[in-house]
Amino acid sequence: MRTIIVTGSNRGIGYSIAKYLAERHYRIIMVDYDRSINETGSKMNELYGNVEGIQCDVSSYEKCEEAFSTVDRHEIYGIVNNAGINRDVMFKNMTYEQWDAVIKTDLYSMFNVTKQFVNSMIENNSGRIVNISSASWNGNIGQANYSSAKAGVIGFTKTLARELGKYGITSNAVVPGFIKTPMTDAMPDKIKEKFIEKIPLKRIGTPDDVANAVEFLMKEESSYINGILLEVGGGMFL
Ligand code: NDP
């Protein structure tokens, strides 16, 4: 059974990815900032028998080293770098703390987590890295911090695709559009309606829409797909 780490999986898209992959017979390590991830992991384990939860703040390199010290590095087949936050505000009013928190959580986490497992993946001569970016990577009003981090995720993804391909490791980004989760539930209804109007499929995406894309990239049969941006946005990127 192949083991996959999913960060930010206590709720939202990460939770759906973990569940979707567990249902499809992967062993899952659910990672989240919130301590209740241990309970979430246990509950999921009762259902699927192949899940555990680990508490970790992925914005901190030291915390990642510590949290993953008990994980058998060579067991890890895949990483889904999903944990992310937003602190939306016009740049002129953005504080250093709002900039720093988003860059550390959404971009540094890519380094902090992937670095723990990349050498064992190289030794295994196989692996899958899937990083969650966002439609906002291309720039978005009120999201200078978030857009910068999510554009960085794409640079990171493509660079790893070039560097690690020769070891049988693929690195791809999934780029969600507008997905119903606690992150987007916090948005005012008027803004949500405007977004939906711009989506050709005229609906907000579900976390499972994203999970399906991640699972596709994890497959053995996807071994020749490397360095892509897989957009999950109902056509909003057209
Ligand atoms: P949610 O806010 O619903 O869930 C994010 C999860 O990440 C939470 O469980 C949160 O834990 C966890 N998390 C936050 N910070 C850390 C940290 N430092 N260490 C470990 N875990 C952490 O977000 P979504 O599910 O909506 O988003 C998931 C990913 O998808 C993010 O990267 C987001 O940027 C991206 N995305 C989402 C879109 C959407 O429309 N929803 C669109 C495009 C991209 P806690 O609850 O404890 O804070």
mmCIF file with all atom_site columns, N, CA, C and O and ligand atoms in Angstrom, residues 7-15 31-35 56-60 81-86 105-106 132-136 146 150 175-184, ligand 1:
data_model
loop_
_atom_site.group_PDB
_atom_site.id
_atom_site.type_symbol
_atom_site.label_atom_id
_atom_site.label_alt_id
_atom_site.label_comp_id
_atom_site.label_asym_id
_atom_site.label_entity_id
_atom_site.label_seq_id
_atom_site.pdbx_PDB_ins_code
_atom_site.Cartn_x
_atom_site.Cartn_y
_atom_site.Cartn_z
_atom_site.occupancy
_atom_site.B_iso_or_equiv
_atom_site.pdbx_formal_charge
_atom_site.auth_seq_id
_atom_site.auth_comp_id
_atom_site.auth_asym_id
_atom_site.auth_atom_id
_atom_site.pdbx_PDB_model_num
ATOM   1   N N   . THR A 1 7   ? -1.115  17.578 3.635   1.00 0.00 ? 7   THR A N   1
ATOM   2   C CA  . THR A 1 7   ? -1.056  18.651 4.633   1.00 0.00 ? 7   THR A CA  1
ATOM   3   C C   . THR A 1 7   ? -2.352  19.468 4.617   1.00 0.00 ? 7   THR A C   1
ATOM   4   O O   . THR A 1 7   ? -3.048  19.535 3.602   1.00 0.00 ? 7   THR A O   1
ATOM   5   N N   . GLY A 1 8   ? -2.652  20.062 5.764   1.00 0.00 ? 8   GLY A N   1
ATOM   6   C CA  . GLY A 1 8   ? -3.863  20.893 5.878   1.00 0.00 ? 8   GLY A CA  1
ATOM   7   C C   . GLY A 1 8   ? -5.117  20.069 5.656   1.00 0.00 ? 8   GLY A C   1
ATOM   8   O O   . GLY A 1 8   ? -6.051  20.505 4.989   1.00 0.00 ? 8   GLY A O   1
ATOM   9   N N   . SER A 1 9   ? -5.139  18.854 6.266   1.00 0.00 ? 9   SER A N   1
ATOM   10  C CA  . SER A 1 9   ? -6.219  17.921 5.909   1.00 0.00 ? 9   SER A CA  1
ATOM   11  C C   . SER A 1 9   ? -7.264  17.739 7.007   1.00 0.00 ? 9   SER A C   1
ATOM   12  O O   . SER A 1 9   ? -8.024  16.789 6.974   1.00 0.00 ? 9   SER A O   1
ATOM   13  N N   . ASN A 1 10  ? -7.307  18.672 7.944   1.00 0.00 ? 10  ASN A N   1
ATOM   14  C CA  . ASN A 1 10  ? -8.328  18.558 8.986   1.00 0.00 ? 10  ASN A CA  1
ATOM   15  C C   . ASN A 1 10  ? -9.700  18.998 8.482   1.00 0.00 ? 10  ASN A C   1
ATOM   16  O O   . ASN A 1 10  ? -10.719 18.704 9.088   1.00 0.00 ? 10  ASN A O   1
ATOM   17  N N   . ARG A 1 11  ? -9.709  19.720 7.392   1.00 0.00 ? 11  ARG A N   1
ATOM   18  C CA  . ARG A 1 11  ? -10.990 20.208 6.845   1.00 0.00 ? 11  ARG A CA  1
ATOM   19  C C   . ARG A 1 11  ? -10.788 20.605 5.376   1.00 0.00 ? 11  ARG A C   1
ATOM   20  O O   . ARG A 1 11  ? -9.661  20.523 4.851   1.00 0.00 ? 11  ARG A O   1
ATOM   21  N N   . GLY A 1 12  ? -11.861 21.047 4.743   1.00 0.00 ? 12  GLY A N   1
ATOM   22  C CA  . GLY A 1 12  ? -11.786 21.620 3.401   1.00 0.00 ? 12  GLY A CA  1
ATOM   23  C C   . GLY A 1 12  ? -11.233 20.665 2.351   1.00 0.00 ? 12  GLY A C   1
ATOM   24  O O   . GLY A 1 12  ? -11.486 19.454 2.381   1.00 0.00 ? 12  GLY A O   1
ATOM   25  N N   . ILE A 1 13  ? -10.478 21.226 1.420   1.00 0.00 ? 13  ILE A N   1
ATOM   26  C CA  . ILE A 1 13  ? -9.950  20.459 0.284   1.00 0.00 ? 13  ILE A CA  1
ATOM   27  C C   . ILE A 1 13  ? -9.023  19.344 0.767   1.00 0.00 ? 13  ILE A C   1
ATOM   28  O O   . ILE A 1 13  ? -9.087  18.208 0.279   1.00 0.00 ? 13  ILE A O   1
ATOM   29  N N   . GLY A 1 14  ? -8.167  19.651 1.740   1.00 0.00 ? 14  GLY A N   1
ATOM   30  C CA  . GLY A 1 14  ? -7.212  18.649 2.236   1.00 0.00 ? 14  GLY A CA  1
ATOM   31  C C   . GLY A 1 14  ? -7.909  17.437 2.819   1.00 0.00 ? 14  GLY A C   1
ATOM   32  O O   . GLY A 1 14  ? -7.496  16.290 2.590   1.00 0.00 ? 14  GLY A O   1
ATOM   33  N N   . TYR A 1 15  ? -8.982  17.682 3.565   1.00 0.00 ? 15  TYR A N   1
ATOM   34  C CA  . TYR A 1 15  ? -9.747  16.577 4.153   1.00 0.00 ? 15  TYR A CA  1
ATOM   35  C C   . TYR A 1 15  ? -10.314 15.689 3.035   1.00 0.00 ? 15  TYR A C   1
ATOM   36  O O   . TYR A 1 15  ? -10.226 14.461 3.097   1.00 0.00 ? 15  TYR A O   1
ATOM   37  N N   . VAL A 1 31  ? -1.982  15.645 7.980   1.00 0.00 ? 31  VAL A N   1
ATOM   38  C CA  . VAL A 1 31  ? -1.166  16.598 8.749   1.00 0.00 ? 31  VAL A CA  1
ATOM   39  C C   . VAL A 1 31  ? -1.940  17.910 8.865   1.00 0.00 ? 31  VAL A C   1
ATOM   40  O O   . VAL A 1 31  ? -2.498  18.389 7.870   1.00 0.00 ? 31  VAL A O   1
ATOM   41  N N   . ASP A 1 32  ? -1.989  18.450 10.069  1.00 0.00 ? 32  ASP A N   1
ATOM   42  C CA  . ASP A 1 32  ? -2.658  19.743 10.228  1.00 0.00 ? 32  ASP A CA  1
ATOM   43  C C   . ASP A 1 32  ? -2.123  20.480 11.453  1.00 0.00 ? 32  ASP A C   1
ATOM   44  O O   . ASP A 1 32  ? -1.593  19.868 12.385  1.00 0.00 ? 32  ASP A O   1
ATOM   45  N N   . TYR A 1 33  ? -2.307  21.759 11.413  1.00 0.00 ? 33  TYR A N   1
ATOM   46  C CA  . TYR A 1 33  ? -1.937  22.668 12.495  1.00 0.00 ? 33  TYR A CA  1
ATOM   47  C C   . TYR A 1 33  ? -2.715  22.346 13.764  1.00 0.00 ? 33  TYR A C   1
ATOM   48  O O   . TYR A 1 33  ? -2.197  22.385 14.867  1.00 0.00 ? 33  TYR A O   1
ATOM   49  N N   . ASP A 1 34  ? -3.983  22.013 13.564  1.00 0.00 ? 34  ASP A N   1
ATOM   50  C CA  . ASP A 1 34  ? -4.903  21.795 14.681  1.00 0.00 ? 34  ASP A CA  1
ATOM   51  C C   . ASP A 1 34  ? -4.676  20.415 15.303  1.00 0.00 ? 34  ASP A C   1
ATOM   52  O O   . ASP A 1 34  ? -4.601  19.413 14.597  1.00 0.00 ? 34  ASP A O   1
ATOM   53  N N   . ARG A 1 35  ? -4.607  20.411 16.635  1.00 0.00 ? 35  ARG A N   1
ATOM   54  C CA  . ARG A 1 35  ? -4.354  19.166 17.364  1.00 0.00 ? 35  ARG A CA  1
ATOM   55  C C   . ARG A 1 35  ? -5.447  18.112 17.126  1.00 0.00 ? 35  ARG A C   1
ATOM   56  O O   . ARG A 1 35  ? -5.204  16.915 17.226  1.00 0.00 ? 35  ARG A O   1
ATOM   57  N N   . CYS A 1 56  ? 1.129   19.222 13.074  1.00 0.00 ? 56  CYS A N   1
ATOM   58  C CA  . CYS A 1 56  ? 2.357   19.927 12.671  1.00 0.00 ? 56  CYS A CA  1
ATOM   59  C C   . CYS A 1 56  ? 2.007   21.278 12.060  1.00 0.00 ? 56  CYS A C   1
ATOM   60  O O   . CYS A 1 56  ? 1.082   21.383 11.254  1.00 0.00 ? 56  CYS A O   1
ATOM   61  N N   . ASP A 1 57  ? 2.761   22.287 12.439  1.00 0.00 ? 57  ASP A N   1
ATOM   62  C CA  . ASP A 1 57  ? 2.647   23.594 11.794  1.00 0.00 ? 57  ASP A CA  1
ATOM   63  C C   . ASP A 1 57  ? 3.632   23.594 10.626  1.00 0.00 ? 57  ASP A C   1
ATOM   64  O O   . ASP A 1 57  ? 4.836   23.727 10.814  1.00 0.00 ? 57  ASP A O   1
ATOM   65  N N   . VAL A 1 58  ? 3.107   23.443 9.411   1.00 0.00 ? 58  VAL A N   1
ATOM   66  C CA  . VAL A 1 58  ? 4.000   23.268 8.254   1.00 0.00 ? 58  VAL A CA  1
ATOM   67  C C   . VAL A 1 58  ? 4.701   24.564 7.839   1.00 0.00 ? 58  VAL A C   1
ATOM   68  O O   . VAL A 1 58  ? 5.562   24.549 6.964   1.00 0.00 ? 58  VAL A O   1
ATOM   69  N N   . SER A 1 59  ? 4.335   25.677 8.492   1.00 0.00 ? 59  SER A N   1
ATOM   70  C CA  . SER A 1 59  ? 5.037   26.928 8.177   1.00 0.00 ? 59  SER A CA  1
ATOM   71  C C   . SER A 1 59  ? 6.408   26.980 8.875   1.00 0.00 ? 59  SER A C   1
ATOM   72  O O   . SER A 1 59  ? 7.203   27.874 8.599   1.00 0.00 ? 59  SER A O   1
ATOM   73  N N   . SER A 1 60  ? 6.668   26.009 9.751   1.00 0.00 ? 60  SER A N   1
ATOM   74  C CA  . SER A 1 60  ? 7.940   25.994 10.490  1.00 0.00 ? 60  SER A CA  1
ATOM   75  C C   . SER A 1 60  ? 8.786   24.785 10.104  1.00 0.00 ? 60  SER A C   1
ATOM   76  O O   . SER A 1 60  ? 8.321   23.638 10.213  1.00 0.00 ? 60  SER A O   1
ATOM   77  N N   . ASN A 1 81  ? 1.037   18.898 -0.926  1.00 0.00 ? 81  ASN A N   1
ATOM   78  C CA  . ASN A 1 81  ? 1.265   20.142 -0.188  1.00 0.00 ? 81  ASN A CA  1
ATOM   79  C C   . ASN A 1 81  ? 0.039   21.029 -0.375  1.00 0.00 ? 81  ASN A C   1
ATOM   80  O O   . ASN A 1 81  ? -0.066  21.785 -1.345  1.00 0.00 ? 81  ASN A O   1
ATOM   81  N N   . ASN A 1 82  ? -0.896  20.881 0.551   1.00 0.00 ? 82  ASN A N   1
ATOM   82  C CA  . ASN A 1 82  ? -2.194  21.559 0.407   1.00 0.00 ? 82  ASN A CA  1
ATOM   83  C C   . ASN A 1 82  ? -2.419  22.685 1.414   1.00 0.00 ? 82  ASN A C   1
ATOM   84  O O   . ASN A 1 82  ? -3.167  23.620 1.134   1.00 0.00 ? 82  ASN A O   1
ATOM   85  N N   . ALA A 1 83  ? -1.778  22.603 2.591   1.00 0.00 ? 83  ALA A N   1
ATOM   86  C CA  . ALA A 1 83  ? -2.073  23.581 3.656   1.00 0.00 ? 83  ALA A CA  1
ATOM   87  C C   . ALA A 1 83  ? -1.911  25.008 3.134   1.00 0.00 ? 83  ALA A C   1
ATOM   88  O O   . ALA A 1 83  ? -0.930  25.324 2.450   1.00 0.00 ? 83  ALA A O   1
ATOM   89  N N   . GLY A 1 84  ? -2.871  25.847 3.444   1.00 0.00 ? 84  GLY A N   1
ATOM   90  C CA  . GLY A 1 84  ? -2.776  27.235 2.993   1.00 0.00 ? 84  GLY A CA  1
ATOM   91  C C   . GLY A 1 84  ? -3.711  28.119 3.769   1.00 0.00 ? 84  GLY A C   1
ATOM   92  O O   . GLY A 1 84  ? -4.719  27.653 4.319   1.00 0.00 ? 84  GLY A O   1
ATOM   93  N N   . ILE A 1 85  ? -3.357  29.389 3.844   1.00 0.00 ? 85  ILE A N   1
ATOM   94  C CA  . ILE A 1 85  ? -4.240  30.381 4.477   1.00 0.00 ? 85  ILE A CA  1
ATOM   95  C C   . ILE A 1 85  ? -4.309  31.597 3.560   1.00 0.00 ? 85  ILE A C   1
ATOM   96  O O   . ILE A 1 85  ? -3.466  31.753 2.665   1.00 0.00 ? 85  ILE A O   1
ATOM   97  N N   . ASN A 1 86  ? -5.292  32.434 3.784   1.00 0.00 ? 86  ASN A N   1
ATOM   98  C CA  . ASN A 1 86  ? -5.286  33.741 3.112   1.00 0.00 ? 86  ASN A CA  1
ATOM   99  C C   . ASN A 1 86  ? -5.515  34.840 4.147   1.00 0.00 ? 86  ASN A C   1
ATOM   100 O O   . ASN A 1 86  ? -6.127  34.608 5.186   1.00 0.00 ? 86  ASN A O   1
ATOM   101 N N   . THR A 1 105 ? 3.135   30.121 5.383   1.00 0.00 ? 105 THR A N   1
ATOM   102 C CA  . THR A 1 105 ? 2.233   28.955 5.364   1.00 0.00 ? 105 THR A CA  1
ATOM   103 C C   . THR A 1 105 ? 2.076   28.391 3.954   1.00 0.00 ? 105 THR A C   1
ATOM   104 O O   . THR A 1 105 ? 2.089   27.174 3.759   1.00 0.00 ? 105 THR A O   1
ATOM   105 N N   . ASP A 1 106 ? 1.930   29.254 2.969   1.00 0.00 ? 106 ASP A N   1
ATOM   106 C CA  . ASP A 1 106 ? 1.578   28.784 1.624   1.00 0.00 ? 106 ASP A CA  1
ATOM   107 C C   . ASP A 1 106 ? 2.805   28.467 0.758   1.00 0.00 ? 106 ASP A C   1
ATOM   108 O O   . ASP A 1 106 ? 2.705   27.659 -0.163  1.00 0.00 ? 106 ASP A O   1
ATOM   109 N N   . ILE A 1 132 ? -0.683  22.338 -4.188  1.00 0.00 ? 132 ILE A N   1
ATOM   110 C CA  . ILE A 1 132 ? -1.939  23.053 -4.462  1.00 0.00 ? 132 ILE A CA  1
ATOM   111 C C   . ILE A 1 132 ? -1.634  24.548 -4.600  1.00 0.00 ? 132 ILE A C   1
ATOM   112 O O   . ILE A 1 132 ? -1.238  25.210 -3.637  1.00 0.00 ? 132 ILE A O   1
ATOM   113 N N   . SER A 1 133 ? -1.828  25.045 -5.819  1.00 0.00 ? 133 SER A N   1
ATOM   114 C CA  . SER A 1 133 ? -1.667  26.481 -6.070  1.00 0.00 ? 133 SER A CA  1
ATOM   115 C C   . SER A 1 133 ? -3.055  27.127 -6.009  1.00 0.00 ? 133 SER A C   1
ATOM   116 O O   . SER A 1 133 ? -3.899  26.708 -5.217  1.00 0.00 ? 133 SER A O   1
ATOM   117 N N   . SER A 1 134 ? -3.297  28.098 -6.841  1.00 0.00 ? 134 SER A N   1
ATOM   118 C CA  . SER A 1 134 ? -4.608  28.761 -6.867  1.00 0.00 ? 134 SER A CA  1
ATOM   119 C C   . SER A 1 134 ? -4.708  29.585 -8.138  1.00 0.00 ? 134 SER A C   1
ATOM   120 O O   . SER A 1 134 ? -3.686  30.052 -8.670  1.00 0.00 ? 134 SER A O   1
ATOM   121 N N   . ALA A 1 135 ? -5.951  29.806 -8.570  1.00 0.00 ? 135 ALA A N   1
ATOM   122 C CA  . ALA A 1 135 ? -6.189  30.694 -9.714  1.00 0.00 ? 135 ALA A CA  1
ATOM   123 C C   . ALA A 1 135 ? -5.562  32.063 -9.464  1.00 0.00 ? 135 ALA A C   1
ATOM   124 O O   . ALA A 1 135 ? -5.204  32.782 -10.401 1.00 0.00 ? 135 ALA A O   1
ATOM   125 N N   . SER A 1 136 ? -5.414  32.420 -8.197  1.00 0.00 ? 136 SER A N   1
ATOM   126 C CA  . SER A 1 136 ? -4.858  33.736 -7.841  1.00 0.00 ? 136 SER A CA  1
ATOM   127 C C   . SER A 1 136 ? -3.363  33.854 -8.127  1.00 0.00 ? 136 SER A C   1
ATOM   128 O O   . SER A 1 136 ? -2.804  34.935 -7.941  1.00 0.00 ? 136 SER A O   1
ATOM   129 N N   . TYR A 1 146 ? -0.985  36.304 -0.997  1.00 0.00 ? 146 TYR A N   1
ATOM   130 C CA  . TYR A 1 146 ? -1.463  34.986 -1.444  1.00 0.00 ? 146 TYR A CA  1
ATOM   131 C C   . TYR A 1 146 ? -1.026  34.705 -2.895  1.00 0.00 ? 146 TYR A C   1
ATOM   132 O O   . TYR A 1 146 ? -0.542  33.615 -3.207  1.00 0.00 ? 146 TYR A O   1
ATOM   133 N N   . LYS A 1 150 ? 1.315   31.701 -4.192  1.00 0.00 ? 150 LYS A N   1
ATOM   134 C CA  . LYS A 1 150 ? 0.776   30.693 -5.114  1.00 0.00 ? 150 LYS A CA  1
ATOM   135 C C   . LYS A 1 150 ? 1.511   30.686 -6.457  1.00 0.00 ? 150 LYS A C   1
ATOM   136 O O   . LYS A 1 150 ? 1.578   29.651 -7.127  1.00 0.00 ? 150 LYS A O   1
ATOM   137 N N   . VAL A 1 175 ? -4.442  23.459 -9.670  1.00 0.00 ? 175 VAL A N   1
ATOM   138 C CA  . VAL A 1 175 ? -4.807  24.874 -9.541  1.00 0.00 ? 175 VAL A CA  1
ATOM   139 C C   . VAL A 1 175 ? -6.328  24.983 -9.400  1.00 0.00 ? 175 VAL A C   1
ATOM   140 O O   . VAL A 1 175 ? -7.053  25.007 -10.400 1.00 0.00 ? 175 VAL A O   1
ATOM   141 N N   . PRO A 1 176 ? -6.814  25.006 -8.173  1.00 0.00 ? 176 PRO A N   1
ATOM   142 C CA  . PRO A 1 176 ? -8.272  25.112 -8.005  1.00 0.00 ? 176 PRO A CA  1
ATOM   143 C C   . PRO A 1 176 ? -8.763  26.512 -8.364  1.00 0.00 ? 176 PRO A C   1
ATOM   144 O O   . PRO A 1 176 ? -8.048  27.503 -8.169  1.00 0.00 ? 176 PRO A O   1
ATOM   145 N N   . GLY A 1 177 ? -9.996  26.552 -8.850  1.00 0.00 ? 177 GLY A N   1
ATOM   146 C CA  . GLY A 1 177 ? -10.638 27.847 -9.123  1.00 0.00 ? 177 GLY A CA  1
ATOM   147 C C   . GLY A 1 177 ? -11.332 28.328 -7.858  1.00 0.00 ? 177 GLY A C   1
ATOM   148 O O   . GLY A 1 177 ? -10.691 28.801 -6.927  1.00 0.00 ? 177 GLY A O   1
ATOM   149 N N   . PHE A 1 178 ? -12.647 28.142 -7.835  1.00 0.00 ? 178 PHE A N   1
ATOM   150 C CA  . PHE A 1 178 ? -13.451 28.617 -6.697  1.00 0.00 ? 178 PHE A CA  1
ATOM   151 C C   . PHE A 1 178 ? -14.160 27.399 -6.105  1.00 0.00 ? 178 PHE A C   1
ATOM   152 O O   . PHE A 1 178 ? -15.073 26.842 -6.714  1.00 0.00 ? 178 PHE A O   1
ATOM   153 N N   . ILE A 1 179 ? -13.717 26.994 -4.929  1.00 0.00 ? 179 ILE A N   1
ATOM   154 C CA  . ILE A 1 179 ? -14.149 25.721 -4.338  1.00 0.00 ? 179 ILE A CA  1
ATOM   155 C C   . ILE A 1 179 ? -14.847 25.978 -3.002  1.00 0.00 ? 179 ILE A C   1
ATOM   156 O O   . ILE A 1 179 ? -14.365 26.790 -2.197  1.00 0.00 ? 179 ILE A O   1
ATOM   157 N N   . LYS A 1 180 ? -15.938 25.262 -2.757  1.00 0.00 ? 180 LYS A N   1
ATOM   158 C CA  . LYS A 1 180 ? -16.680 25.469 -1.499  1.00 0.00 ? 180 LYS A CA  1
ATOM   159 C C   . LYS A 1 180 ? -15.957 24.809 -0.319  1.00 0.00 ? 180 LYS A C   1
ATOM   160 O O   . LYS A 1 180 ? -15.900 23.593 -0.209  1.00 0.00 ? 180 LYS A O   1
ATOM   161 N N   . THR A 1 181 ? -15.391 25.644 0.549   1.00 0.00 ? 181 THR A N   1
ATOM   162 C CA  . THR A 1 181 ? -14.705 25.172 1.767   1.00 0.00 ? 181 THR A CA  1
ATOM   163 C C   . THR A 1 181 ? -14.881 26.260 2.837   1.00 0.00 ? 181 THR A C   1
ATOM   164 O O   . THR A 1 181 ? -15.336 27.369 2.525   1.00 0.00 ? 181 THR A O   1
ATOM   165 N N   . PRO A 1 182 ? -14.459 25.972 4.083   1.00 0.00 ? 182 PRO A N   1
ATOM   166 C CA  . PRO A 1 182 ? -14.532 27.032 5.105   1.00 0.00 ? 182 PRO A CA  1
ATOM   167 C C   . PRO A 1 182 ? -13.791 28.310 4.678   1.00 0.00 ? 182 PRO A C   1
ATOM   168 O O   . PRO A 1 182 ? -14.191 29.420 5.057   1.00 0.00 ? 182 PRO A O   1
ATOM   169 N N   . MET A 1 183 ? -12.721 28.157 3.847   1.00 0.00 ? 183 MET A N   1
ATOM   170 C CA  . MET A 1 183 ? -11.984 29.353 3.401   1.00 0.00 ? 183 MET A CA  1
ATOM   171 C C   . MET A 1 183 ? -12.880 30.271 2.564   1.00 0.00 ? 183 MET A C   1
ATOM   172 O O   . MET A 1 183 ? -12.915 31.474 2.755   1.00 0.00 ? 183 MET A O   1
ATOM   173 N N   . THR A 1 184 ? -13.643 29.681 1.637   1.00 0.00 ? 184 THR A N   1
ATOM   174 C CA  . THR A 1 184 ? -14.487 30.511 0.756   1.00 0.00 ? 184 THR A CA  1
ATOM   175 C C   . THR A 1 184 ? -15.856 30.799 1.383   1.00 0.00 ? 184 THR A C   1
ATOM   176 O O   . THR A 1 184 ? -16.499 31.780 1.021   1.00 0.00 ? 184 THR A O   1
HETATM 177 P P1  . NDP B 2 .   ? -9.318  25.696 4.547   1.00 0.00 ? 1   NDP B P1  1
HETATM 178 O O1  . NDP B 2 .   ? -9.017  26.961 5.254   1.00 0.00 ? 1   NDP B O1  1
HETATM 179 O O2  . NDP B 2 .   ? -10.727 25.226 4.514   1.00 0.00 ? 1   NDP B O2  1
HETATM 180 O O3  . NDP B 2 .   ? -8.392  24.515 5.093   1.00 0.00 ? 1   NDP B O3  1
HETATM 181 C C1  . NDP B 2 .   ? -7.015  24.690 5.200   1.00 0.00 ? 1   NDP B C1  1
HETATM 182 C C2  . NDP B 2 .   ? -6.465  23.683 6.165   1.00 0.00 ? 1   NDP B C2  1
HETATM 183 O O4  . NDP B 2 .   ? -5.047  23.946 6.279   1.00 0.00 ? 1   NDP B O4  1
HETATM 184 C C3  . NDP B 2 .   ? -7.051  23.829 7.579   1.00 0.00 ? 1   NDP B C3  1
HETATM 185 O O5  . NDP B 2 .   ? -7.336  22.556 8.113   1.00 0.00 ? 1   NDP B O5  1
HETATM 186 C C4  . NDP B 2 .   ? -5.944  24.533 8.331   1.00 0.00 ? 1   NDP B C4  1
HETATM 187 O O6  . NDP B 2 .   ? -5.860  24.195 9.714   1.00 0.00 ? 1   NDP B O6  1
HETATM 188 C C5  . NDP B 2 .   ? -4.708  23.967 7.645   1.00 0.00 ? 1   NDP B C5  1
HETATM 189 N N1  . NDP B 2 .   ? -3.551  24.809 7.918   1.00 0.00 ? 1   NDP B N1  1
HETATM 190 C C6  . NDP B 2 .   ? -3.467  26.156 7.880   1.00 0.00 ? 1   NDP B C6  1
HETATM 191 N N2  . NDP B 2 .   ? -2.246  26.573 8.247   1.00 0.00 ? 1   NDP B N2  1
HETATM 192 C C7  . NDP B 2 .   ? -1.536  25.460 8.541   1.00 0.00 ? 1   NDP B C7  1
HETATM 193 C C8  . NDP B 2 .   ? -0.230  25.239 9.007   1.00 0.00 ? 1   NDP B C8  1
HETATM 194 N N3  . NDP B 2 .   ? 0.616   26.241 9.237   1.00 0.00 ? 1   NDP B N3  1
HETATM 195 N N4  . NDP B 2 .   ? 0.175   23.967 9.221   1.00 0.00 ? 1   NDP B N4  1
HETATM 196 C C9  . NDP B 2 .   ? -0.666  22.926 9.009   1.00 0.00 ? 1   NDP B C9  1
HETATM 197 N N5  . NDP B 2 .   ? -1.925  23.071 8.565   1.00 0.00 ? 1   NDP B N5  1
HETATM 198 C C10 . NDP B 2 .   ? -2.366  24.329 8.344   1.00 0.00 ? 1   NDP B C10 1
HETATM 199 O O7  . NDP B 2 .   ? -8.788  25.909 3.065   1.00 0.00 ? 1   NDP B O7  1
HETATM 200 P P2  . NDP B 2 .   ? -9.196  25.211 1.692   1.00 0.00 ? 1   NDP B P2  1
HETATM 201 O O8  . NDP B 2 .   ? -9.510  23.794 1.917   1.00 0.00 ? 1   NDP B O8  1
HETATM 202 O O9  . NDP B 2 .   ? -10.164 26.081 1.003   1.00 0.00 ? 1   NDP B O9  1
HETATM 203 O O10 . NDP B 2 .   ? -7.811  25.350 0.902   1.00 0.00 ? 1   NDP B O10 1
HETATM 204 C C11 . NDP B 2 .   ? -6.875  24.295 0.781   1.00 0.00 ? 1   NDP B C11 1
HETATM 205 C C12 . NDP B 2 .   ? -5.811  24.717 -0.220  1.00 0.00 ? 1   NDP B C12 1
HETATM 206 O O11 . NDP B 2 .   ? -6.417  25.008 -1.472  1.00 0.00 ? 1   NDP B O11 1
HETATM 207 C C13 . NDP B 2 .   ? -5.068  25.990 0.215   1.00 0.00 ? 1   NDP B C13 1
HETATM 208 O O12 . NDP B 2 .   ? -3.717  25.889 -0.156  1.00 0.00 ? 1   NDP B O12 1
HETATM 209 C C14 . NDP B 2 .   ? -5.765  27.063 -0.601  1.00 0.00 ? 1   NDP B C14 1
HETATM 210 O O13 . NDP B 2 .   ? -4.933  28.155 -0.819  1.00 0.00 ? 1   NDP B O13 1
HETATM 211 C C15 . NDP B 2 .   ? -6.060  26.307 -1.880  1.00 0.00 ? 1   NDP B C15 1
HETATM 212 N N6  . NDP B 2 .   ? -7.127  26.877 -2.692  1.00 0.00 ? 1   NDP B N6  1
HETATM 213 C C16 . NDP B 2 .   ? -8.424  26.932 -2.224  1.00 0.00 ? 1   NDP B C16 1
HETATM 214 C C17 . NDP B 2 .   ? -9.408  27.470 -3.038  1.00 0.00 ? 1   NDP B C17 1
HETATM 215 C C18 . NDP B 2 .   ? -10.835 27.536 -2.628  1.00 0.00 ? 1   NDP B C18 1
HETATM 216 O O14 . NDP B 2 .   ? -11.643 28.063 -3.413  1.00 0.00 ? 1   NDP B O14 1
HETATM 217 N N7  . NDP B 2 .   ? -11.211 27.051 -1.458  1.00 0.00 ? 1   NDP B N7  1
HETATM 218 C C19 . NDP B 2 .   ? -9.113  27.974 -4.388  1.00 0.00 ? 1   NDP B C19 1
HETATM 219 C C20 . NDP B 2 .   ? -7.724  27.858 -4.754  1.00 0.00 ? 1   NDP B C20 1
HETATM 220 C C21 . NDP B 2 .   ? -6.791  27.322 -3.932  1.00 0.00 ? 1   NDP B C21 1
HETATM 221 P P3  . NDP B 2 .   ? -6.608  25.079 10.817  1.00 0.00 ? 1   NDP B P3  1
HETATM 222 O O15 . NDP B 2 .   ? -8.051  24.854 10.595  1.00 0.00 ? 1   NDP B O15 1
HETATM 223 O O16 . NDP B 2 .   ? -6.075  24.539 12.096  1.00 0.00 ? 1   NDP B O16 1
HETATM 224 O O17 . NDP B 2 .   ? -6.187  26.504 10.566  1.00 0.00 ? 1   NDP B O17 1
#
